[in-house]
Tab-separated table of C-alpha atoms in Angstrom:
chain	number	residue	atom	x	y	z
A	26	MET	CA	-23.457	-9.643	-5.092
A	27	ARG	CA	-21.897	-8.289	-0.968
A	28	GLY	CA	-19.998	-10.169	1.260
A	29	TRP	CA	-17.973	-13.225	0.896
A	30	ASP	CA	-19.892	-16.173	0.499
A	31	PRO	CA	-18.072	-20.171	1.508
A	32	THR	CA	-20.772	-22.020	-0.989
A	33	TRP	CA	-18.835	-19.709	-4.126
A	34	ASP	CA	-17.448	-21.694	-6.847
A	35	GLN	CA	-14.216	-21.534	-7.452
A	36	ALA	CA	-14.283	-19.450	-10.535
A	37	THR	CA	-16.805	-16.499	-8.668
A	38	LEU	CA	-14.223	-15.998	-5.948
A	39	ASP	CA	-11.117	-16.051	-7.951
A	40	ARG	CA	-12.967	-13.091	-10.065
A	41	GLN	CA	-13.521	-11.338	-7.083
A	42	TYR	CA	-10.082	-11.360	-5.994
A	43	SER	CA	-8.574	-10.263	-9.858
A	44	PRO	CA	-9.022	-6.454	-9.757
A	45	SER	CA	-8.198	-6.604	-13.299
A	46	SER	CA	-11.331	-8.626	-14.016
A	47	CYS	CA	-12.620	-4.681	-13.905
A	48	VAL	CA	-10.529	-3.192	-16.807
A	49	PRO	CA	-10.000	-3.865	-20.118
A	50	SER	CA	-5.592	-5.005	-19.709
A	51	ILE	CA	-3.546	-4.737	-16.470
A	52	ASP	CA	-0.859	-4.703	-18.949
A	53	TYR	CA	-1.628	-1.313	-20.021
A	54	TYR	CA	-1.305	-0.317	-16.211
A	55	LEU	CA	2.332	-2.601	-15.331
A	56	GLN	CA	3.670	-0.562	-18.489
A	57	GLU	CA	2.565	2.362	-17.175
A	58	TYR	CA	3.944	2.177	-13.893
A	59	ALA	CA	7.210	1.070	-15.443
A	60	ARG	CA	7.318	4.089	-17.803
A	61	LEU	CA	6.664	6.450	-15.204
A	62	SER	CA	8.962	5.314	-12.473
A	63	ALA	CA	11.907	5.677	-14.846
A	64	ASP	CA	10.771	9.048	-16.340
A	65	ALA	CA	10.928	10.115	-12.505
A	66	ARG	CA	14.161	8.263	-11.750
A	67	GLN	CA	15.393	10.490	-15.173
A	68	ALA	CA	14.172	13.506	-14.038
A	69	GLU	CA	15.132	13.670	-10.351
A	70	ILE	CA	17.824	13.078	-7.893
A	71	VAL	CA	17.316	9.579	-6.361
A	72	ARG	CA	18.932	7.582	-4.131
A	73	THR	CA	18.985	4.277	-4.971
A	74	ASP	CA	19.323	0.555	-3.900
A	75	LEU	CA	19.567	1.806	-0.090
A	76	ARG	CA	19.720	-1.386	2.341
A	77	TYR	CA	17.265	-1.379	4.945
A	78	GLY	CA	18.257	-5.595	6.049
A	79	GLU	CA	20.245	-8.313	5.011
A	80	SER	CA	18.045	-10.338	2.623
A	81	PRO	CA	19.358	-8.986	-1.053
A	82	ASP	CA	15.447	-7.899	-1.501
A	83	GLU	CA	15.421	-5.635	1.422
A	84	VAL	CA	16.394	-2.094	-0.525
A	85	LEU	CA	14.966	1.221	-1.093
A	86	ASP	CA	15.044	4.341	-3.661
A	87	LEU	CA	14.791	7.387	-1.618
A	88	PHE	CA	13.582	10.968	-3.860
A	89	PRO	CA	15.119	13.743	-1.152
A	90	SER	CA	13.301	16.951	-0.971
A	91	GLU	CA	15.357	20.036	-0.932
A	92	ALA	CA	12.634	21.724	1.803
A	93	PRO	CA	14.134	22.084	5.068
A	94	ASP	CA	12.112	19.758	7.436
A	95	ALA	CA	10.861	17.729	4.805
A	96	PRO	CA	7.738	15.386	5.511
A	97	LEU	CA	8.485	11.536	3.538
A	98	GLN	CA	5.697	9.631	2.103
A	99	ILE	CA	6.818	6.111	1.877
A	100	PHE	CA	5.178	3.586	-0.563
A	101	ILE	CA	4.600	0.117	-0.788
A	102	HIS	CA	3.866	-1.663	-3.878
A	103	GLY	CA	1.050	-4.054	-4.617
A	104	GLY	CA	0.799	-7.117	-7.257
A	105	ASN	CA	-1.179	-9.882	-4.635
A	106	TRP	CA	2.409	-10.092	-3.110
A	107	GLN	CA	3.911	-12.129	-5.658
A	108	GLU	CA	4.841	-9.145	-8.693
A	109	LEU	CA	5.949	-5.753	-9.208
A	110	THR	CA	9.107	-3.856	-7.670
A	111	LYS	CA	10.251	-0.797	-6.244
A	112	ASP	CA	11.451	-0.064	-9.985
A	113	SER	CA	8.212	0.363	-11.437
A	114	SER	CA	7.042	1.507	-8.380
A	115	ALA	CA	8.245	5.789	-8.300
A	116	PHE	CA	5.141	6.629	-10.965
A	117	ALA	CA	3.666	8.843	-7.941
A	118	VAL	CA	7.173	10.611	-6.803
A	119	ARG	CA	7.016	14.074	-8.501
A	120	PRO	CA	3.950	15.443	-7.178
A	121	PHE	CA	5.363	14.871	-3.880
A	122	LEU	CA	8.782	16.983	-4.656
A	123	ARG	CA	6.705	19.875	-5.871
A	124	GLN	CA	4.951	20.207	-2.737
A	125	GLY	CA	8.140	19.817	-1.137
A	126	ALA	CA	8.349	16.731	0.495
A	127	ALA	CA	10.794	13.489	0.265
A	128	PHE	CA	9.515	9.919	-1.248
A	129	ALA	CA	10.619	6.419	-0.490
A	130	VAL	CA	9.419	3.557	-2.757
A	131	VAL	CA	10.595	0.177	-0.817
A	132	ASN	CA	11.416	-3.144	-2.011
A	133	TYR	CA	10.317	-6.394	-0.561
A	134	GLY	CA	10.356	-10.029	-0.982
A	135	LEU	CA	7.288	-11.978	-3.009
A	136	ALA	CA	5.687	-15.241	-2.692
A	137	PRO	CA	6.354	-18.197	-3.171
A	138	SER	CA	9.833	-17.338	-1.900
A	139	VAL	CA	9.154	-15.111	0.853
A	140	PRO	CA	6.316	-16.133	3.423
A	141	LEU	CA	4.055	-13.199	4.234
A	142	ASP	CA	5.245	-13.030	7.369
A	143	GLU	CA	8.399	-12.195	6.350
A	144	MET	CA	7.054	-9.382	4.085
A	145	ILE	CA	5.638	-8.207	7.109
A	146	SER	CA	8.659	-7.685	8.986
A	147	MET	CA	10.442	-6.418	5.964
A	148	ILE	CA	8.267	-3.322	6.022
A	149	CYS	CA	8.491	-3.228	9.430
A	150	ARG	CA	12.557	-2.945	9.100
A	151	SER	CA	11.736	-0.621	6.015
A	152	VAL	CA	10.325	2.405	8.116
A	153	ASP	CA	12.966	1.461	11.111
A	154	TRP	CA	15.859	2.011	8.799
A	155	LEU	CA	14.733	5.581	7.638
A	156	ARG	CA	13.551	6.515	11.195
A	157	VAL	CA	17.196	6.136	12.247
A	158	HIS	CA	18.903	7.635	8.890
A	159	ALA	CA	16.352	10.334	8.418
A	160	SER	CA	19.194	12.808	9.590
A	161	GLU	CA	21.433	12.100	6.766
A	162	LEU	CA	18.695	11.397	4.151
A	163	GLY	CA	17.087	14.986	4.735
A	164	PHE	CA	13.471	14.695	5.894
A	165	ASN	CA	12.076	15.286	9.775
A	166	PRO	CA	11.323	11.517	11.495
A	167	GLN	CA	8.345	13.164	13.395
A	168	ARG	CA	6.804	13.383	9.320
A	169	MET	CA	7.208	10.019	8.115
A	170	HIS	CA	3.727	9.047	6.455
A	171	LEU	CA	3.216	4.841	5.157
A	172	SER	CA	0.792	4.197	2.238
A	173	GLY	CA	0.528	1.117	0.173
A	174	ALA	CA	-1.868	0.111	-2.706
A	175	SER	CA	-3.825	-2.892	-2.804
A	176	ALA	CA	-1.426	-6.033	-1.049
A	177	GLY	CA	0.760	-2.812	-0.603
A	178	ALA	CA	-2.242	-1.634	1.697
A	179	HIS	CA	-2.389	-5.083	3.531
A	180	LEU	CA	1.344	-5.326	4.290
A	181	VAL	CA	0.725	-1.307	5.807
A	182	ALA	CA	-1.989	-2.146	7.835
A	183	MET	CA	-0.454	-5.311	9.477
A	184	ALA	CA	2.887	-3.276	10.092
A	185	LEU	CA	0.426	-1.154	11.993
A	186	VAL	CA	-0.554	-4.466	13.895
A	187	ARG	CA	3.218	-5.245	14.633
A	188	LYS	CA	3.862	-1.566	15.739
A	189	ILE	CA	6.320	-0.439	14.085
A	190	PRO	CA	7.878	2.889	14.749
A	191	GLU	CA	5.244	5.420	14.895
A	192	VAL	CA	4.169	6.854	11.513
A	193	ALA	CA	2.548	10.488	11.453
A	194	GLY	CA	-0.042	8.975	8.957
A	195	VAL	CA	-0.903	6.550	7.034
A	196	THR	CA	-2.732	5.806	3.886
A	197	LEU	CA	-4.291	2.529	2.544
A	198	MET	CA	-5.695	2.319	-1.034
A	199	SER	CA	-7.384	-0.862	-2.282
A	200	GLY	CA	-6.552	-3.235	0.292
A	201	MET	CA	-7.380	-6.882	1.310
A	202	TYR	CA	-7.849	-6.659	4.941
A	203	ASP	CA	-9.478	-10.235	5.884
A	204	LEU	CA	-7.538	-13.081	4.263
A	205	GLU	CA	-9.860	-15.921	5.175
A	206	PRO	CA	-11.140	-15.449	1.518
A	207	VAL	CA	-8.512	-14.833	-0.171
A	208	ARG	CA	-6.447	-18.333	0.970
A	209	HIS	CA	-9.334	-20.074	-0.683
A	210	SER	CA	-8.723	-17.973	-3.982
A	211	TYR	CA	-5.727	-18.744	-7.243
A	212	ILE	CA	-3.532	-16.107	-4.917
A	213	ASN	CA	-3.279	-18.878	-2.170
A	214	LEU	CA	-1.284	-20.951	-4.525
A	215	ALA	CA	1.411	-18.610	-3.941
A	216	LEU	CA	0.967	-17.712	-0.146
A	217	ARG	CA	0.720	-21.074	0.813
A	218	LEU	CA	-1.732	-19.706	3.838
A	219	ASP	CA	-3.335	-21.841	6.022
A	220	ALA	CA	-6.180	-21.089	8.589
A	221	ALA	CA	-4.085	-20.118	11.364
A	222	ALA	CA	-1.904	-17.613	8.651
A	223	ALA	CA	-4.693	-16.069	7.266
A	224	ARG	CA	-5.955	-15.063	10.891
A	225	ARG	CA	-2.734	-14.091	11.920
A	226	ASN	CA	-2.054	-12.004	9.209
A	227	SER	CA	-5.846	-10.242	8.604
A	228	PRO	CA	-5.253	-6.815	10.134
A	229	ILE	CA	-8.817	-6.663	10.808
A	230	HIS	CA	-8.764	-8.900	13.522
A	231	HIS	CA	-5.343	-7.538	15.285
A	232	LEU	CA	-5.939	-3.811	15.239
A	233	PRO	CA	-4.341	-1.690	18.061
A	234	SER	CA	-6.785	0.791	19.868
A	235	ALA	CA	-4.936	4.006	18.900
A	236	LEU	CA	-3.455	4.419	15.763
A	237	PRO	CA	-2.356	7.242	13.362
A	238	PRO	CA	-4.680	9.462	11.478
A	239	VAL	CA	-5.420	7.261	8.181
A	240	VAL	CA	-6.899	8.048	4.743
A	241	ILE	CA	-8.525	5.157	3.030
A	242	ALA	CA	-9.142	5.406	-0.443
A	243	ARG	CA	-10.654	2.868	-3.684
A	244	GLY	CA	-11.745	3.243	-6.573
A	245	GLY	CA	-15.190	3.331	-7.645
A	246	ASN	CA	-14.706	0.707	-10.155
A	247	GLU	CA	-13.546	-2.272	-7.873
A	248	THR	CA	-15.079	-5.903	-7.159
A	249	ASP	CA	-17.865	-6.682	-4.791
A	250	GLU	CA	-15.165	-8.055	-2.531
A	251	TYR	CA	-12.762	-5.291	-2.429
A	252	ILE	CA	-15.734	-2.233	-2.066
A	253	ARG	CA	-16.215	-4.815	1.355
A	254	GLN	CA	-13.007	-5.447	2.509
A	255	HIS	CA	-13.256	-1.568	2.356
A	256	ASP	CA	-16.265	-0.959	3.975
A	257	ILE	CA	-15.471	-3.261	6.942
A	258	MET	CA	-12.005	-1.639	7.213
A	259	VAL	CA	-13.430	1.908	7.619
A	260	THR	CA	-15.327	0.514	10.060
A	261	ALA	CA	-13.075	-0.667	12.482
A	262	LEU	CA	-10.860	2.131	11.834
A	263	ARG	CA	-13.261	4.612	12.512
A	264	GLU	CA	-13.515	3.387	16.192
A	265	ARG	CA	-9.479	3.967	16.808
A	266	THR	CA	-8.535	7.398	14.975
A	267	ARG	CA	-9.407	9.775	12.449
A	268	VAL	CA	-10.735	8.218	8.979
A	269	VAL	CA	-10.929	10.235	5.724
A	270	GLU	CA	-12.785	7.588	3.373
A	271	VAL	CA	-11.929	8.538	-0.545
A	272	VAL	CA	-14.206	6.718	-3.354
A	273	GLU	CA	-12.803	7.920	-6.406
A	274	ALA	CA	-15.996	7.603	-8.875
A	275	GLY	CA	-13.946	7.644	-11.882
A	276	ARG	CA	-10.606	5.226	-10.884
A	277	ASN	CA	-10.144	1.472	-10.684
A	278	HIS	CA	-7.886	-0.887	-8.489
A	279	PHE	CA	-4.971	0.413	-11.020
A	280	ASP	CA	-5.113	3.679	-11.537
A	281	LEU	CA	-5.987	5.291	-7.707
A	282	PRO	CA	-2.545	5.398	-7.033
A	283	TYR	CA	-1.779	7.890	-9.424
A	284	ASP	CA	-3.649	10.444	-7.826
A	285	LEU	CA	-1.364	9.620	-4.163
A	286	GLY	CA	-0.006	13.135	-4.143
A	287	VAL	CA	-1.930	15.441	-6.822
A	288	ALA	CA	-3.470	18.486	-5.596
A	289	GLY	CA	-7.294	18.928	-6.608
A	290	THR	CA	-7.792	15.147	-6.512
A	291	ALA	CA	-9.594	13.974	-3.846
A	292	LEU	CA	-7.345	11.393	-3.136
A	293	GLY	CA	-4.441	13.573	-3.336
A	294	ASP	CA	-6.047	16.351	-1.166
A	295	ALA	CA	-6.748	14.151	1.640
A	296	VAL	CA	-2.671	12.843	1.570
A	297	LEU	CA	-1.566	16.175	1.383
A	298	ALA	CA	-3.497	17.433	4.228
A	299	GLN	CA	-2.651	14.934	6.211
A	300	MET	CA	0.967	15.592	5.542
A	301	GLY	CA	0.601	19.577	6.620
A	302	LEU	CA	1.622	20.198	2.589
A	303	THR	CA	-2.052	21.789	1.781
A	304	ASP	CA	-5.420	22.273	3.910
A	305	SER	CA	-7.446	20.677	1.216
A	306	GLY	CA	-9.418	17.652	1.686
A	307	GLU	CA	-10.127	18.086	5.190
A	308	THR	CA	-13.870	17.758	4.969
């Protein structure tokens, strides 16, 4: 089955937008995210709860690099716009630190308390704040890269639509880029999107003509709708910028982000090459 059909019954549509339907246990990954993130905070230097906006949710953690002229990878977590926080989303940091890059993990408000438009504004504010404070935080503001997984990929793509301060590169993992089918699924119980809001917040309809280079990735084990959403975004991006597409056959929606900065993996090599940290992955 490929392509959203408005005549699908509710169970079919909900299953297509439930990536947990492809894995034995989502709890395993959520617990591992938390464990790996806690391990990283214990082992590495980190500046926690740096405030980038006025809301209590608008804080981020920064893992500085000791390398001169360091690039920065900014990670936006997923969770269907209603789960997870920065505290369980630093699991990808250590490979970047080993490569001489700094790493930031951004917290943002969640549905249903915070509307989607405001989440996007929060991501934009976090990037702007990091650029302004780059010197004191020890990274090169011209070498900022932005990545997101699942709902985080959607927020990153919408930040590009909102024309955030220029970033050097972007990585999108297992994202949703057309929210019209999403608003008909169980996810909308929290998001509360109407047709206009879904259209306004669907990056596939609003991408600017010029974009930074993009790595766009998905796992081999994803639902048909996540595959379709990936495919339509790849097509749209290739009309606007240089794109490296990654499909990792041995990965699923939840473990794909583990490879974000890991040399020797398809995703990691592509991201590190984008950051100028290795020549791998440029194919």
